[in-house]
Each structure stands twice: as structure tokens, then as C-alpha cells.
Amino acid sequence: MTGTIKVKRAYDPVSKDDGFRVLIGRLWPRGVSRSRIALDLWLKDIAPSTELREWFGHDPGKWGEFRSRYWRELDGKKREVATIMQKLRTGPVTLIYSARDREHNAAVALKEYLEQKVSSGLMASA
């Protein structure tokens, strides 16, 4: 793997170091124009299911269980995961999210999932 995985709020400034920018939410970030967010891809289907997102409700006390459930969902989203892994072969990928909490959100969980797959060698053929 060549690139690094970053996470960034949709409301943060775009940087040339962001590389390939992927919005991972099912919902468009409120108050952000398409030109300002400068996305390369909106990968809605990699986001947590509506049921999981609503259950979590951004409650840090549910973080561990949310992360586990989301990882199980990601195991079934091989095409979407492979899309990001392919982009990592050519440079950095920034996962864009809109949640207020910078530590407990789907982008952080997805980053950890992808890094775990890379370190275990499970995604070498993606």
C-alpha cells in the first residue's frame, strides 16, 4: 500500500495533501456546497446502515458496540471497501464525514477497519 488514510470533517478546509477525498455519509453535510467540499467520490453505500446510525446516535458510550457492528456491516461491503483500497495504492485517501464528534464517528471506525485489513494482509488482492 502506498497511501495513508486520513479523516476530516466536511466543514474543514480542503488541503492539497488530502489526496482522494471520499464522503462516506448517507446524508449530504448540512450547509456545505458541492464546490466547497471538493469531493472525488460520494460512497454512500459504505456508510453505516440507517438502523445502526440511528441506534448509535453519536453516543460515545455506545462507541465500542457501534464500531463492532459497523465492522460486521463492512465485511459485507467488499466492493466499496475495494474501491478505497484501490485508491490507496496510488496515494492518500481522506474519508470525509459530517459528525461533530471527531473521535467517535463512522469515518474513524472505517479508517481503523481499513488499516486493520491492510496490516493483516487481507486486502492485498483488493
Short mmCIF file of C-alpha atoms in Angstrom, two decimals:
data_model
loop_
_atom_site.label_atom_id
_atom_site.label_comp_id
_atom_site.label_asym_id
_atom_site.label_seq_id
_atom_site.Cartn_x
_atom_site.Cartn_y
_atom_site.Cartn_z
CA MET A 1 0.00 0.00 0.00
CA THR A 2 1.30 3.46 -0.90
CA GLY A 3 -1.15 5.93 0.57
CA THR A 4 -2.26 6.89 4.03
CA ILE A 5 -5.81 7.11 5.31
CA LYS A 6 -6.94 10.38 6.84
CA VAL A 7 -10.25 11.52 8.30
CA LYS A 8 -11.59 15.03 8.01
CA ARG A 9 -14.82 16.87 8.72
CA ALA A 10 -16.73 18.13 5.70
CA TYR A 11 -16.54 21.61 7.24
CA ASP A 12 -12.72 21.64 7.42
CA PRO A 13 -10.71 23.38 4.69
CA VAL A 14 -9.62 21.31 1.70
CA SER A 15 -5.88 20.65 1.54
CA LYS A 16 -3.68 19.56 -1.35
CA ASP A 17 -2.42 16.80 0.99
CA ASP A 18 -5.91 15.26 1.22
CA GLY A 19 -5.39 13.15 -1.88
CA PHE A 20 -8.53 11.30 -2.97
CA ARG A 21 -11.48 12.72 -0.99
CA VAL A 22 -14.38 10.36 -0.23
CA LEU A 23 -17.60 11.37 1.52
CA ILE A 24 -18.74 8.33 3.49
CA GLY A 25 -22.08 9.53 4.84
CA ARG A 26 -25.51 8.59 3.54
CA LEU A 27 -26.64 12.19 4.07
CA TRP A 28 -25.12 15.29 2.50
CA PRO A 29 -23.46 17.56 5.12
CA ARG A 30 -25.71 20.47 6.05
CA GLY A 31 -24.73 23.85 4.72
CA VAL A 32 -21.81 22.63 2.59
CA SER A 33 -21.84 23.29 -1.14
CA ARG A 34 -20.62 20.68 -3.59
CA SER A 35 -17.88 23.01 -4.81
CA ARG A 36 -16.60 23.75 -1.30
CA ILE A 37 -16.34 20.11 -0.26
CA ALA A 38 -14.26 19.20 -3.36
CA LEU A 39 -15.12 15.51 -3.40
CA ASP A 40 -13.72 12.88 -5.71
CA LEU A 41 -16.38 10.36 -4.71
CA TRP A 42 -19.51 10.12 -2.57
CA LEU A 43 -19.56 6.49 -1.43
CA LYS A 44 -22.95 6.37 0.30
CA ASP A 45 -23.10 2.59 0.42
CA ILE A 46 -20.05 2.29 2.67
CA ALA A 47 -21.78 4.31 5.40
CA PRO A 48 -23.34 2.54 8.37
CA SER A 49 -26.90 1.38 7.84
CA THR A 50 -29.62 3.83 8.81
CA GLU A 51 -30.64 1.49 11.64
CA LEU A 52 -27.10 1.38 13.05
CA ARG A 53 -26.58 5.13 12.67
CA GLU A 54 -29.86 5.89 14.46
CA TRP A 55 -29.11 3.36 17.23
CA PHE A 56 -25.66 4.89 17.82
CA GLY A 57 -26.93 8.47 17.92
CA HIS A 58 -23.32 9.66 18.37
CA ASP A 59 -23.36 8.44 21.97
CA PRO A 60 -19.69 7.86 22.97
CA GLY A 61 -20.90 5.25 25.48
CA LYS A 62 -22.03 3.10 22.55
CA TRP A 63 -18.79 3.55 20.58
CA GLY A 64 -17.32 0.08 21.12
CA GLU A 65 -20.52 -1.68 20.13
CA PHE A 66 -21.11 0.68 17.20
CA ARG A 67 -17.62 0.02 15.90
CA SER A 68 -18.08 -3.76 16.16
CA ARG A 69 -21.45 -3.67 14.41
CA TYR A 70 -20.19 -1.35 11.69
CA TRP A 71 -17.17 -3.58 11.05
CA ARG A 72 -19.56 -6.51 10.58
CA GLU A 73 -21.50 -4.44 8.06
CA LEU A 74 -18.26 -3.53 6.29
CA ASP A 75 -17.39 -7.21 5.93
CA GLY A 76 -20.38 -7.41 3.57
CA LYS A 77 -19.41 -4.31 1.56
CA LYS A 78 -16.44 -5.77 -0.27
CA ARG A 79 -16.91 -3.73 -3.47
CA GLU A 80 -16.99 -0.42 -1.60
CA VAL A 81 -14.01 -1.36 0.57
CA ALA A 82 -12.08 -2.44 -2.54
CA THR A 83 -12.79 0.95 -4.15
CA ILE A 84 -10.99 2.72 -1.32
CA MET A 85 -8.18 0.16 -1.18
CA GLN A 86 -7.52 0.64 -4.91
CA LYS A 87 -7.19 4.40 -4.40
CA LEU A 88 -4.76 3.83 -1.51
CA ARG A 89 -2.40 2.14 -3.95
CA THR A 90 -1.82 5.47 -5.68
CA GLY A 91 -1.76 7.91 -2.76
CA PRO A 92 -3.53 9.26 0.30
CA VAL A 93 -7.27 8.89 0.81
CA THR A 94 -9.25 11.24 3.05
CA LEU A 95 -12.52 9.96 4.48
CA ILE A 96 -14.91 12.90 4.78
CA TYR A 97 -17.62 12.91 7.46
CA SER A 98 -20.05 15.46 8.89
CA ALA A 99 -20.46 14.38 12.54
CA ARG A 100 -19.47 16.87 15.23
CA ASP A 101 -17.56 14.31 17.30
CA ARG A 102 -14.08 13.95 15.81
CA GLU A 103 -13.25 10.77 17.75
CA HIS A 104 -16.46 8.72 17.62
CA ASN A 105 -17.79 8.66 14.07
CA ALA A 106 -18.11 6.32 11.10
CA ALA A 107 -15.02 7.71 9.34
CA VAL A 108 -12.81 6.89 12.33
CA ALA A 109 -14.27 3.38 12.54
CA LEU A 110 -13.83 2.88 8.78
CA LYS A 111 -10.22 4.12 8.93
CA GLU A 112 -9.45 1.64 11.71
CA TYR A 113 -11.16 -1.15 9.74
CA LEU A 114 -9.16 -0.39 6.59
CA GLU A 115 -5.88 -0.13 8.50
CA GLN A 116 -6.57 -3.46 10.20
CA LYS A 117 -7.23 -5.10 6.83
CA VAL A 118 -4.03 -3.64 5.37
CA SER A 119 -1.87 -4.66 8.34
CA SER A 120 -3.22 -8.20 8.32
CA GLY A 121 -2.63 -8.52 4.59
CA LEU A 122 -6.27 -9.45 3.98
CA MET A 123 -6.75 -6.75 1.37
CA ALA A 124 -3.60 -7.42 -0.66
CA SER A 125 -5.67 -8.61 -3.60
CA ALA A 126 -8.39 -5.95 -3.42
#
